[in-house]
PDB file of C-alpha atoms and ligand atoms in Angstrom:
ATOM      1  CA  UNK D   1      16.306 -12.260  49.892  1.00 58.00           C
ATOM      2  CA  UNK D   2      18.816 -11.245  47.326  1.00 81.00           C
ATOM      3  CA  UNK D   3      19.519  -8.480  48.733  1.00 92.00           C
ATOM      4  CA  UNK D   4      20.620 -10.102  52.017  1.00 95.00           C
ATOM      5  CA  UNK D   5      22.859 -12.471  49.831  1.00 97.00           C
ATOM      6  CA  UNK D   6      24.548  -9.277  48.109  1.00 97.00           C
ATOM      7  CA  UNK D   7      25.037  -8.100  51.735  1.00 97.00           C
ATOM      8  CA  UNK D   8      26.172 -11.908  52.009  1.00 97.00           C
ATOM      9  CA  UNK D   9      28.695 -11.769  49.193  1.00 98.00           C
ATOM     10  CA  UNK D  10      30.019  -8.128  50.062  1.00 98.00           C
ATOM     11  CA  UNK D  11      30.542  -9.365  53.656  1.00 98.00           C
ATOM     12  CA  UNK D  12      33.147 -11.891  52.652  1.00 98.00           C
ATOM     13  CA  UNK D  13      34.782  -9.655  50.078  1.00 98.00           C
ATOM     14  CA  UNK D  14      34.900  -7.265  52.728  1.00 98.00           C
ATOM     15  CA  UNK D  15      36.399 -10.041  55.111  1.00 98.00           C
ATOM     16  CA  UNK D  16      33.967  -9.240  57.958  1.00 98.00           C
ATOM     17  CA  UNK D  17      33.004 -12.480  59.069  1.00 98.00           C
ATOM     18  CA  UNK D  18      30.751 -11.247  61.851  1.00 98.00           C
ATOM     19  CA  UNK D  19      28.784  -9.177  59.551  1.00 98.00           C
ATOM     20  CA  UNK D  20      29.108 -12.725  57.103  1.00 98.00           C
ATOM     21  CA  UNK D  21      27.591 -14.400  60.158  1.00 98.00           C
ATOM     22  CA  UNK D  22      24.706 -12.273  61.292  1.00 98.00           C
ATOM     23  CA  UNK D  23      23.757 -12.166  57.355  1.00 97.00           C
ATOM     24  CA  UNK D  24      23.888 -16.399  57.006  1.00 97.00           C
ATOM     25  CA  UNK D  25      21.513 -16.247  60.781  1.00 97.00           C
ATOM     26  CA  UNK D  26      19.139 -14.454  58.968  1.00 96.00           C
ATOM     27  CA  UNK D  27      19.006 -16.597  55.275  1.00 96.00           C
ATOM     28  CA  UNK D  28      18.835 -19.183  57.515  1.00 95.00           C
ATOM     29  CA  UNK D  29      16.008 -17.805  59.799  1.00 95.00           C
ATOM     30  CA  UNK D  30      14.399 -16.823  56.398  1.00 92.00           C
ATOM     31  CA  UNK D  31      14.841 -19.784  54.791  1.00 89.00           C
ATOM     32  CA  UNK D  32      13.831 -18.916  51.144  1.00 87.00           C
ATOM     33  CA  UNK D  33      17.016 -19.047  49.639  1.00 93.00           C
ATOM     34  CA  UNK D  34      18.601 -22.011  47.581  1.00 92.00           C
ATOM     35  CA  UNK D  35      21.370 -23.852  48.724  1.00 91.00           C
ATOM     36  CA  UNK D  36      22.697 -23.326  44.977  1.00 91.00           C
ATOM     37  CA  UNK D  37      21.762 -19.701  45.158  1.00 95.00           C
ATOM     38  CA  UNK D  38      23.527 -19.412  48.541  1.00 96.00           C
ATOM     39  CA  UNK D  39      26.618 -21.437  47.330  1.00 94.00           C
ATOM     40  CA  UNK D  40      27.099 -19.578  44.103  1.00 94.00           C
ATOM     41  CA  UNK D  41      27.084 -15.740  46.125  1.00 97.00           C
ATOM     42  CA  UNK D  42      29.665 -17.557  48.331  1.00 96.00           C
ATOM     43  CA  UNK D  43      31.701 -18.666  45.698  1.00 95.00           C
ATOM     44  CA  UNK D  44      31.273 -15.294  43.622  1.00 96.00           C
ATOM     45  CA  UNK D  45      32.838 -13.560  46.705  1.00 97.00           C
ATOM     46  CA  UNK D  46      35.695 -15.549  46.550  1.00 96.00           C
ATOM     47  CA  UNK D  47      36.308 -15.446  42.717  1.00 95.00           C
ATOM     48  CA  UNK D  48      36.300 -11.898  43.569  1.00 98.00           C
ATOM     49  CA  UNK D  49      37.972 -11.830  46.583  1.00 98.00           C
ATOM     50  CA  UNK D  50      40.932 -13.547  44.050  1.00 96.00           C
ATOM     51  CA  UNK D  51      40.559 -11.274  41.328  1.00 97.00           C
ATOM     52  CA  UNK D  52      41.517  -8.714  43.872  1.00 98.00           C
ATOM     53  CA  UNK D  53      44.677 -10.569  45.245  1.00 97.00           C
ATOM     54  CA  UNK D  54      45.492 -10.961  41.145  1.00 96.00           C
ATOM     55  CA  UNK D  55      45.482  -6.956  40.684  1.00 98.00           C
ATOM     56  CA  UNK D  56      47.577  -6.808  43.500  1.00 97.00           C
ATOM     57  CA  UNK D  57      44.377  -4.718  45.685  1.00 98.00           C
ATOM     58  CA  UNK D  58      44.351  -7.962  48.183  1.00 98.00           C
ATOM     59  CA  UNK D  59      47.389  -9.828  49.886  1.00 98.00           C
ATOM     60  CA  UNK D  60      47.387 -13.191  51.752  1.00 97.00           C
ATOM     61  CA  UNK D  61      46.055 -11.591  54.538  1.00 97.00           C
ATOM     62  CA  UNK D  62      42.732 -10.238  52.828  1.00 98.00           C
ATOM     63  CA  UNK D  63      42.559 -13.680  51.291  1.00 97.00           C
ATOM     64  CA  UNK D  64      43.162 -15.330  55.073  1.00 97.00           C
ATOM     65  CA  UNK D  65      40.112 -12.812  56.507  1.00 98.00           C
ATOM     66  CA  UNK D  66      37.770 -13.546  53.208  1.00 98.00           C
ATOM     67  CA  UNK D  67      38.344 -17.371  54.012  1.00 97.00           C
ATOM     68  CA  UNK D  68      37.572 -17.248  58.105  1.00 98.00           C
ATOM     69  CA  UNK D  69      34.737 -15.414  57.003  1.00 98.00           C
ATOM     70  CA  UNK D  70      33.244 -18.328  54.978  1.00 97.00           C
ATOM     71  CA  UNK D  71      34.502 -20.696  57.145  1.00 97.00           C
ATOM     72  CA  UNK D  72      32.541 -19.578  60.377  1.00 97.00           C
ATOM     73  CA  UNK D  73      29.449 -18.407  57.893  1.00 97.00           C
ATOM     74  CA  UNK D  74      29.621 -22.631  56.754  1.00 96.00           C
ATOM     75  CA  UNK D  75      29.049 -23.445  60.436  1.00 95.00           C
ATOM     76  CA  UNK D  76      25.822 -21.984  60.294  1.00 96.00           C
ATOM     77  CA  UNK D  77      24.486 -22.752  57.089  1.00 95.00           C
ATOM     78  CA  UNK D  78      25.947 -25.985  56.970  1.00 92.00           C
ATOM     79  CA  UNK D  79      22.851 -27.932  58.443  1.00 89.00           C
ATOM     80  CA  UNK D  80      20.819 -25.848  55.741  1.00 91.00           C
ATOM     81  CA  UNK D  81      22.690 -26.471  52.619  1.00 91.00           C
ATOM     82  CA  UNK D  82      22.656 -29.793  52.620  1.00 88.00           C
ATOM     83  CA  UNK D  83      19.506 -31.789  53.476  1.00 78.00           C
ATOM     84  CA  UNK D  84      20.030 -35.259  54.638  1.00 78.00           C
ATOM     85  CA  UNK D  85      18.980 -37.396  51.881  1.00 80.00           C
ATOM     86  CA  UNK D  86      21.481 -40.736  52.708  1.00 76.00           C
ATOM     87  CA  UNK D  87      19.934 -42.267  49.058  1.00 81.00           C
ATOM     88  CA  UNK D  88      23.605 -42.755  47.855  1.00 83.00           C
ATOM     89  CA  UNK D  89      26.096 -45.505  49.077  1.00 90.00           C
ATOM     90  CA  UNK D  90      29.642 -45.749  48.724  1.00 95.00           C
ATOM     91  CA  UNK D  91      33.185 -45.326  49.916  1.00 97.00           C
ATOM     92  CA  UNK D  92      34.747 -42.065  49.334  1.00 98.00           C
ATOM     93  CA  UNK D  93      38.299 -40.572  50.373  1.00 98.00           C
ATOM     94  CA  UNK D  94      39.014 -37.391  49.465  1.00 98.00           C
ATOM     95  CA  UNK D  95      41.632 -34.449  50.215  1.00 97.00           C
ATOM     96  CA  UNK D  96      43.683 -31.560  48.489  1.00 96.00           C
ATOM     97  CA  UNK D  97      46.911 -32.779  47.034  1.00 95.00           C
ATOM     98  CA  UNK D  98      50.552 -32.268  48.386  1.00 95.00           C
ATOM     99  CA  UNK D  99      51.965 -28.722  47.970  1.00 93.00           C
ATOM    100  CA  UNK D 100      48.002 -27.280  48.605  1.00 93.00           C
ATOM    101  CA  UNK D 101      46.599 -25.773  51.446  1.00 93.00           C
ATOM    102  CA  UNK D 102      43.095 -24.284  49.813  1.00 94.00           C
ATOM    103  CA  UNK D 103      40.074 -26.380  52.094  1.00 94.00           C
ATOM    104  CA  UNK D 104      36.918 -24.311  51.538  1.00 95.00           C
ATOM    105  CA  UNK D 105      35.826 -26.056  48.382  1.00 94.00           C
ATOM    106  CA  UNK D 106      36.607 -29.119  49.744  1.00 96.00           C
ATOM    107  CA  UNK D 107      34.959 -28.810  52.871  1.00 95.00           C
ATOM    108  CA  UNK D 108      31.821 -27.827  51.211  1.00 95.00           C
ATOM    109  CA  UNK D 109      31.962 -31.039  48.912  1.00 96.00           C
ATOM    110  CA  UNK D 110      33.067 -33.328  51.896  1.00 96.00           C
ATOM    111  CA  UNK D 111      29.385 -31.926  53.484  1.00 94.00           C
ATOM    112  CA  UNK D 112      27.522 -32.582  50.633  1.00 94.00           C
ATOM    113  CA  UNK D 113      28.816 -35.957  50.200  1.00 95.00           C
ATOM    114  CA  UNK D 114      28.291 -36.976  53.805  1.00 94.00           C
ATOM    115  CA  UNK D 115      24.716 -35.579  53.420  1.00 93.00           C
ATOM    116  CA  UNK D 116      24.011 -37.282  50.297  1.00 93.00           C
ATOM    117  CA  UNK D 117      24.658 -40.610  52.088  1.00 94.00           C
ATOM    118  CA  UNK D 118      28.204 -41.829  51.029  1.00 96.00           C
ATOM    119  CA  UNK D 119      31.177 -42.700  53.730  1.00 96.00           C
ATOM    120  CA  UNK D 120      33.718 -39.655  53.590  1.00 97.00           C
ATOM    121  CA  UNK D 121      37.239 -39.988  54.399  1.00 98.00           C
ATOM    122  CA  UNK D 122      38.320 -36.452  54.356  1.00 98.00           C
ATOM    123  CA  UNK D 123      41.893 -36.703  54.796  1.00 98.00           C
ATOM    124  CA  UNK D 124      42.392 -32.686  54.787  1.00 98.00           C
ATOM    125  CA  UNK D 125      45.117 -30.828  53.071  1.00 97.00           C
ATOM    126  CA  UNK D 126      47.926 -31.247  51.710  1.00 96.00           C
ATOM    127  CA  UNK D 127      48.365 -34.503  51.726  1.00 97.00           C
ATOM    128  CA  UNK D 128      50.644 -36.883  50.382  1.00 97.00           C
ATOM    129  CA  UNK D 129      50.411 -39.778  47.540  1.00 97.00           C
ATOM    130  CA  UNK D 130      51.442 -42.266  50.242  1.00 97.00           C
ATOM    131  CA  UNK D 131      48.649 -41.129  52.864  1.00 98.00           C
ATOM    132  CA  UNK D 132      45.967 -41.077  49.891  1.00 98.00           C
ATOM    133  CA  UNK D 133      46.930 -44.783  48.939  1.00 97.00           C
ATOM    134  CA  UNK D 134      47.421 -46.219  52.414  1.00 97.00           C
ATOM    135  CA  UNK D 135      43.572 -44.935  52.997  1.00 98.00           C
ATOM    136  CA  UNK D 136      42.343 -45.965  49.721  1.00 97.00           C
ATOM    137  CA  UNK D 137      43.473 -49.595  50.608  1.00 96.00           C
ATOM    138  CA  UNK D 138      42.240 -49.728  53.989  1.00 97.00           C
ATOM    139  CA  UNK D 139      38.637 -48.346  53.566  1.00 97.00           C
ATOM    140  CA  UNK D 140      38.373 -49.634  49.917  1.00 96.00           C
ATOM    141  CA  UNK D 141      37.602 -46.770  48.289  1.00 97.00           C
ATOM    142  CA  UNK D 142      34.984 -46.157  45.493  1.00 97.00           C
ATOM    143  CA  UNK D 143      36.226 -43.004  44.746  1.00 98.00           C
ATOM    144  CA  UNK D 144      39.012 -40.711  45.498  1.00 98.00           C
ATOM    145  CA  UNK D 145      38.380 -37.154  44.974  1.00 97.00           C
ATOM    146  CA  UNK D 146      41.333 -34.754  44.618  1.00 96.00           C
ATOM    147  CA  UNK D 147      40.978 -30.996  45.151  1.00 94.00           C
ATOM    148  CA  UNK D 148      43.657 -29.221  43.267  1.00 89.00           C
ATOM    149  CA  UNK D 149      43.603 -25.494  43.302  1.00 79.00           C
ATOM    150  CA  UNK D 150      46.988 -24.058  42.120  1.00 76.00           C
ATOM    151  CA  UNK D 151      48.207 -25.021  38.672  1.00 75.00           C
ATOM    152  CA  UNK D 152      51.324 -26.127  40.111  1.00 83.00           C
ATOM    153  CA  UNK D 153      49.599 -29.119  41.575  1.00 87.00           C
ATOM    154  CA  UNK D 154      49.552 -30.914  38.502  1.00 88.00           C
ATOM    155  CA  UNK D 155      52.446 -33.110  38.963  1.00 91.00           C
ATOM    156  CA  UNK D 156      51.001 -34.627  42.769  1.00 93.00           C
ATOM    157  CA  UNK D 157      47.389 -35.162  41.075  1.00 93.00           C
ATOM    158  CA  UNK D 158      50.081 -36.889  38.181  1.00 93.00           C
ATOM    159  CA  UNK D 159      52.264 -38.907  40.802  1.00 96.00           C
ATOM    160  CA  UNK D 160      48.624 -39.798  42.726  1.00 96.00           C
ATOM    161  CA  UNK D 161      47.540 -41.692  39.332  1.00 95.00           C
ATOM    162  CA  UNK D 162      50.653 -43.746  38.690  1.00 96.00           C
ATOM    163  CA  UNK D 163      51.019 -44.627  41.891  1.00 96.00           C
ATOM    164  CA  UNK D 164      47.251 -45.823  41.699  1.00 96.00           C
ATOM    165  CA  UNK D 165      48.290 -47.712  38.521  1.00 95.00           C
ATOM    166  CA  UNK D 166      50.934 -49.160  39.909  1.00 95.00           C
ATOM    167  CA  UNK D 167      49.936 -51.022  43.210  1.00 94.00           C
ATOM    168  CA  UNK D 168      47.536 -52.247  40.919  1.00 94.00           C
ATOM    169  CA  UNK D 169      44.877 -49.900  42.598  1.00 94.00           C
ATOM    170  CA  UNK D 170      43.053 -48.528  39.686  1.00 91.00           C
ATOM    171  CA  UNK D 171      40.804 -50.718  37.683  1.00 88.00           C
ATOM    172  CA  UNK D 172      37.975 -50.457  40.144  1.00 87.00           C
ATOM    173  CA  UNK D 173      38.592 -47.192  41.936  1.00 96.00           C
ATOM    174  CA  UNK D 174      37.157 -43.878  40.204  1.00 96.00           C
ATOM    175  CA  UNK D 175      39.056 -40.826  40.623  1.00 97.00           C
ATOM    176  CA  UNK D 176      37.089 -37.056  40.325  1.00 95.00           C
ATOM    177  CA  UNK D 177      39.004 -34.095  40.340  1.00 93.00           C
ATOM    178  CA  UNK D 178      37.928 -30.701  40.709  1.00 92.00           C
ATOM    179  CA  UNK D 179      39.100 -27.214  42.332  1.00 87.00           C
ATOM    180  CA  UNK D 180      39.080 -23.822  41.498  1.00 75.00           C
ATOM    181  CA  UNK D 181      42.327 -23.759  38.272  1.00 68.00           C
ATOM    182  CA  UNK D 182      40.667 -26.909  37.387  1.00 76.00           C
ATOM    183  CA  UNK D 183      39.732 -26.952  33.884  1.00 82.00           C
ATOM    184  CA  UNK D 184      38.175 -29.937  31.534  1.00 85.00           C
ATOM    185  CA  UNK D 185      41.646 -29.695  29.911  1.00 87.00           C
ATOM    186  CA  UNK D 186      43.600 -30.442  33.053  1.00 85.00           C
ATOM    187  CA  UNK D 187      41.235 -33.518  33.993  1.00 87.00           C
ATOM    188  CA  UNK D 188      41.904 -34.945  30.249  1.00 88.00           C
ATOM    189  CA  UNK D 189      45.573 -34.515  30.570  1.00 88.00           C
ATOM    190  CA  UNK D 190      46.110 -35.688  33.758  1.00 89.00           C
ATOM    191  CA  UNK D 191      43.574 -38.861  33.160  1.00 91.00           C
ATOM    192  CA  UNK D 192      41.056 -38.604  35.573  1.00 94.00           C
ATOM    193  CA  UNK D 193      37.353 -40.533  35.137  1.00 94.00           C
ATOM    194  CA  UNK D 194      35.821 -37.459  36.107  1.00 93.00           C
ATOM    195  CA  UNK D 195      35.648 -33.738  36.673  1.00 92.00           C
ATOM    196  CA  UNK D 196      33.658 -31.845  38.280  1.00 93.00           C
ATOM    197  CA  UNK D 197      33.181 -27.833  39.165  1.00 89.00           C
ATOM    198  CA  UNK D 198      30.056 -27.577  41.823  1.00 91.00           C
ATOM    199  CA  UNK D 199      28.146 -29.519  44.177  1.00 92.00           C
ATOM    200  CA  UNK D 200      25.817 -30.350  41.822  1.00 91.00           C
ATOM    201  CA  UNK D 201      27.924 -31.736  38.799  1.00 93.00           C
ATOM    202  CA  UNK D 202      30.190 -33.292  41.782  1.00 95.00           C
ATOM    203  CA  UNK D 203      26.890 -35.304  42.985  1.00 94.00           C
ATOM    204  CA  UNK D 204      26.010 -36.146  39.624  1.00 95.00           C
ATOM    205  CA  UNK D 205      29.385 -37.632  38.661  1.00 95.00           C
ATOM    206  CA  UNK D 206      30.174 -39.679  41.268  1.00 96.00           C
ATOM    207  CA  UNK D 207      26.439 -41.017  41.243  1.00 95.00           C
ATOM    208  CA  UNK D 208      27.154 -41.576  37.420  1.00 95.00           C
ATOM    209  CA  UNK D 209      30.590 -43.070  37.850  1.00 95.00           C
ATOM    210  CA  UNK D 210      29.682 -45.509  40.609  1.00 93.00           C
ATOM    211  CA  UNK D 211      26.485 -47.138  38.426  1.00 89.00           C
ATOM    212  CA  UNK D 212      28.993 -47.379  35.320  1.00 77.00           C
TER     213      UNK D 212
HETATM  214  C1  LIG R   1      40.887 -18.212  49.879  1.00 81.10           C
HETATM  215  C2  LIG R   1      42.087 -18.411  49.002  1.00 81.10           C
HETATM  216  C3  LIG R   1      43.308 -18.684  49.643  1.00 81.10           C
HETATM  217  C4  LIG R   1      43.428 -18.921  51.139  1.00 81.10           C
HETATM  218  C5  LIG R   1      42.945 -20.375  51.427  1.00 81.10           C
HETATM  219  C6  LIG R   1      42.288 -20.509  52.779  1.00 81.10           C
HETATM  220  C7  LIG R   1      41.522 -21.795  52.902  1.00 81.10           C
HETATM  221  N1  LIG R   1      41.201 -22.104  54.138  1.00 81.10           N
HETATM  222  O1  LIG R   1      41.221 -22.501  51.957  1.00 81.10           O
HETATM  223  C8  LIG R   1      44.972 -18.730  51.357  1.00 81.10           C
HETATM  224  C9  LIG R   1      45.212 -17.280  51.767  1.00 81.10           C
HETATM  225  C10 LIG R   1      45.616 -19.641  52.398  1.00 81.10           C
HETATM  226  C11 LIG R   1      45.512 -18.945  49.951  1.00 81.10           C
HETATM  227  C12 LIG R   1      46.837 -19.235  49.690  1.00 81.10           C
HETATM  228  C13 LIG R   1      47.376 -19.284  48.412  1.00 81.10           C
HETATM  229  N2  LIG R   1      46.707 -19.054  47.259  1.00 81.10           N
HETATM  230 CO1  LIG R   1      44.772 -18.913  47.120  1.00 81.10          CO
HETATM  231  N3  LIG R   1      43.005 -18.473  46.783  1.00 81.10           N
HETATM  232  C14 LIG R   1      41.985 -18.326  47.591  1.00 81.10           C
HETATM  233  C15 LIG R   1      40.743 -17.908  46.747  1.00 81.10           C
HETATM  234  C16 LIG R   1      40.580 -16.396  46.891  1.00 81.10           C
HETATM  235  C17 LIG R   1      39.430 -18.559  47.102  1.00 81.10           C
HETATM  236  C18 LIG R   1      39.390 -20.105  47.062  1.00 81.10           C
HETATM  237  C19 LIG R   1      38.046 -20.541  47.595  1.00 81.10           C
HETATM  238  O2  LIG R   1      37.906 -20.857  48.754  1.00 81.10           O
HETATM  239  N4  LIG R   1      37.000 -20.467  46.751  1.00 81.10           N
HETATM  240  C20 LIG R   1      35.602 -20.740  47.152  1.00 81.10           C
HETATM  241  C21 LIG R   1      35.227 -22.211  46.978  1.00 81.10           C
HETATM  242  C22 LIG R   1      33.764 -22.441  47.374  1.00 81.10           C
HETATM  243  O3  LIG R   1      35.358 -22.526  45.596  1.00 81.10           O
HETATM  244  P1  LIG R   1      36.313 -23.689  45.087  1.00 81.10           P
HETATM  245  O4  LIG R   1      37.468 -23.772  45.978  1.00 81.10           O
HETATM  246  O5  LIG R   1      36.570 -23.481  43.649  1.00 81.10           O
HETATM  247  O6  LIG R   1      35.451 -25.004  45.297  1.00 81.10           O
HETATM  248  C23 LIG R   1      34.301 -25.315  44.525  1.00 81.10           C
HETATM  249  C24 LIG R   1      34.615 -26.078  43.250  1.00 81.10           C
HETATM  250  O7  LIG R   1      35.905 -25.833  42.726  1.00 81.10           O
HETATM  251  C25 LIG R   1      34.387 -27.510  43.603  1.00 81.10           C
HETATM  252  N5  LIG R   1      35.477 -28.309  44.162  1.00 81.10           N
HETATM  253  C26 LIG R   1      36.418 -27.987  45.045  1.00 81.10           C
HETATM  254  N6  LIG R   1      37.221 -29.028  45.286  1.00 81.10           N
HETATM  255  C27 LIG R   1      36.786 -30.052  44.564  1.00 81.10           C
HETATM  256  C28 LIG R   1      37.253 -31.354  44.437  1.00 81.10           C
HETATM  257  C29 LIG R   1      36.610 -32.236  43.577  1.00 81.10           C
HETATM  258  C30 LIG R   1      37.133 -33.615  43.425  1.00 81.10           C
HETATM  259  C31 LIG R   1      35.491 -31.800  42.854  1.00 81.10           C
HETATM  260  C32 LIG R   1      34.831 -32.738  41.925  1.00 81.10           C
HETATM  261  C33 LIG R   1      35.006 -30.478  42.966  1.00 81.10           C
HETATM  262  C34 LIG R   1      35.660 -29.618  43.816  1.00 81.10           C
HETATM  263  O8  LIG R   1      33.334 -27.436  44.540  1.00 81.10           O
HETATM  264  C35 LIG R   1      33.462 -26.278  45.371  1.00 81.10           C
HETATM  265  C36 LIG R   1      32.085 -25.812  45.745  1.00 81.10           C
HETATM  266  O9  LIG R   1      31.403 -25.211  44.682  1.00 81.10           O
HETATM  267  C37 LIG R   1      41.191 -18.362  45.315  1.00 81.10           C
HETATM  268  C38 LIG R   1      40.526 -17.589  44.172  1.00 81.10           C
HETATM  269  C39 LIG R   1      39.546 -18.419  43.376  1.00 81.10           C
HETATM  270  N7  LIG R   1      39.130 -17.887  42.280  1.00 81.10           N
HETATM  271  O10 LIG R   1      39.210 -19.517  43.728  1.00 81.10           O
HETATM  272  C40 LIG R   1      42.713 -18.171  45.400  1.00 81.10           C
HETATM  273  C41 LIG R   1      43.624 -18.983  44.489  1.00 81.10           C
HETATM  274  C42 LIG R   1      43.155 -20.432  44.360  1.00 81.10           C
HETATM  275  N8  LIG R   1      44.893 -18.932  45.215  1.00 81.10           N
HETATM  276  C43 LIG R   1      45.911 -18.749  44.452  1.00 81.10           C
HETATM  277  C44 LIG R   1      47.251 -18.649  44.894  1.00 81.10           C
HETATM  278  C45 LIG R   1      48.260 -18.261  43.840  1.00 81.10           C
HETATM  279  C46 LIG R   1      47.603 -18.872  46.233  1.00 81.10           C
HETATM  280  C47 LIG R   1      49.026 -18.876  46.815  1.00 81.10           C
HETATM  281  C48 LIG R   1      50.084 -19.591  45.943  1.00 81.10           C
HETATM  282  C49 LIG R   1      49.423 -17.432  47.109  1.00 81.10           C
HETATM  283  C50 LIG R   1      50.849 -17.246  47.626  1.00 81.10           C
HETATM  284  N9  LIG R   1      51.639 -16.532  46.855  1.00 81.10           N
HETATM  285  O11 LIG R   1      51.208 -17.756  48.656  1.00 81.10           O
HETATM  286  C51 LIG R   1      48.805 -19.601  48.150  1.00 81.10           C
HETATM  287  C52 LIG R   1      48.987 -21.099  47.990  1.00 81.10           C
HETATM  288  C53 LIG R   1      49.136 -21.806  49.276  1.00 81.10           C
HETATM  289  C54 LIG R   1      49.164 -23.290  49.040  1.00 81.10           C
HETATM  290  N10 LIG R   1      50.327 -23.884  49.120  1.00 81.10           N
HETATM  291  O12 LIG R   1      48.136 -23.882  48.763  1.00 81.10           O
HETATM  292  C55 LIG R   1      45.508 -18.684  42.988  1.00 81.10           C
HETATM  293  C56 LIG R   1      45.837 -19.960  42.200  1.00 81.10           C
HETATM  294  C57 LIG R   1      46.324 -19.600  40.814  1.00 81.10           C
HETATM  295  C58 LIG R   1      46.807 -20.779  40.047  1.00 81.10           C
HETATM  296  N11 LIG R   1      46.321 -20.869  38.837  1.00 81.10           N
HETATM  297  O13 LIG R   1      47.576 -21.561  40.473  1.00 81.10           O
HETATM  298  C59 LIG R   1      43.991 -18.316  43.093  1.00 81.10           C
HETATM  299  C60 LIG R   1      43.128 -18.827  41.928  1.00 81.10           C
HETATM  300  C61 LIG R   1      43.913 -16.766  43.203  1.00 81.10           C
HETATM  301  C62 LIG R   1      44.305 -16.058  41.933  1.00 81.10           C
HETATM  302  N12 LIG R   1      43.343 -15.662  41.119  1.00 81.10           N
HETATM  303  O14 LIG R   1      45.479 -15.859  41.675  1.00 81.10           O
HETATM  304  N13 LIG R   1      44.538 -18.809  49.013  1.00 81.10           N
END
């Protein structure tokens, strides 16, 4: 199997998102690959696949092919990654901030969630404070979960959390952030409850933060 996720990995690097697809039919068919093992060749790709567009070897539209790739490779493995366990229970809204259009990590969280058992709001990219409070309020959220993948997001995650404060919205929601630039630093700063950099330590922290 690992060499089919290499294959995996150089697939999305390469931007060929049939050859992605064909390669996630078979793990699939095979079924004796991890989800984690699966997730962390996916997200290798793309921390490559950025390294690239860094050096200046990949442009947008690399980085545009890389992402289709993963997103029509998710739509396979999706019902794979993620068994239905529905043990967990609570309200969740979550979305990447204003001035971000990044969704793959997101996506895969918003799955995870949902299969995990919570109630997912997933109010997609770049979205405003306004629209994050508004749906806060009316679903009464446990947690909001902010993806934030460029540095320069900072100040929405910022405006987000006194905005919270303010309407007097913060003493019993949680808020997780997490994203690829995210950093332990940048949750400290910025005041989240939590932080969070996989699926895994993004399960365990909202579990942990909702039986606080
Ligand atoms: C694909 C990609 C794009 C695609 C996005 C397509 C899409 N549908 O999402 C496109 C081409 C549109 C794009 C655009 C840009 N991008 Co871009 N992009 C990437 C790239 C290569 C991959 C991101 C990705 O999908 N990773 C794979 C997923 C699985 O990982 P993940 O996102 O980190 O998510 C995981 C965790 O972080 C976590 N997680 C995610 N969200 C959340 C939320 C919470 C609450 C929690 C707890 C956890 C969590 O769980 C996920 C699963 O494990 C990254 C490189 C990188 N190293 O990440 C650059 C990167 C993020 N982009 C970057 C940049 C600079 C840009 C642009 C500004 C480029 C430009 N000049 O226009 C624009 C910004 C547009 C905008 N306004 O948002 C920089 C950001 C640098 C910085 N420090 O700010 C990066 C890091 C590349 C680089 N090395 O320079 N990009």
């Amino acid at each position: 199997m690992s060499q089919t996720l290499e294959k995996f990995k150089q697939a999305i690097v390469d931007g060929d998102a049939d050859g992605s697809v064909t390669l996630s039919e078979t793990i699939v068919t095979r079924a004796d690959a991890t989800a984690e093992q699966i997730i962390d060749h996916l997200s290798a790709a793309m921390e490559e696949v950025g390294s690239r567009y860094e050096t200046g070897e990949y442009f947008i539209p690399e980085m545009l092919r890389s992402a289709e790739a993963v997103e029509r490779s998710l739509a396979v493995l999706e019902p794979y990654l993620f068994e239905r366990q529905q043990d967990q229970s609570g309200v969740v809204v979550m979305g990447t901030v204003k001035g971000d259009i990044h969704n793959i990590g997101k996506n895969i969280i918003v799955s995870a969630l949902k299969a995990a058992g919570y109630e997912v709001h997933d109010l997609g990219v770049n979205v405003s404070t306004t629209k994050f409070i508004d749906k806060v309020r009316q679903v009464d959220a446990d947690l909001l979960l902010l993806s934030a993948f460029t540095t320069s997001t900072k100040p929405a995650v910022l405006e987000i959390l006194s905005t919270l404060e303010d309407e007097g919205l913060r003493d019993h929601l949680k808020v997780i952030s997490g994203g690829a630039s995210h950093s332990p630093e940048f949750a400290r700063e910025v005041g989240v409850d939590g932080f969070a950099t996989d699926v895994k330590s993004t399960l365990a922290v909202c579990r942990k933060l909702l039986s606080d």
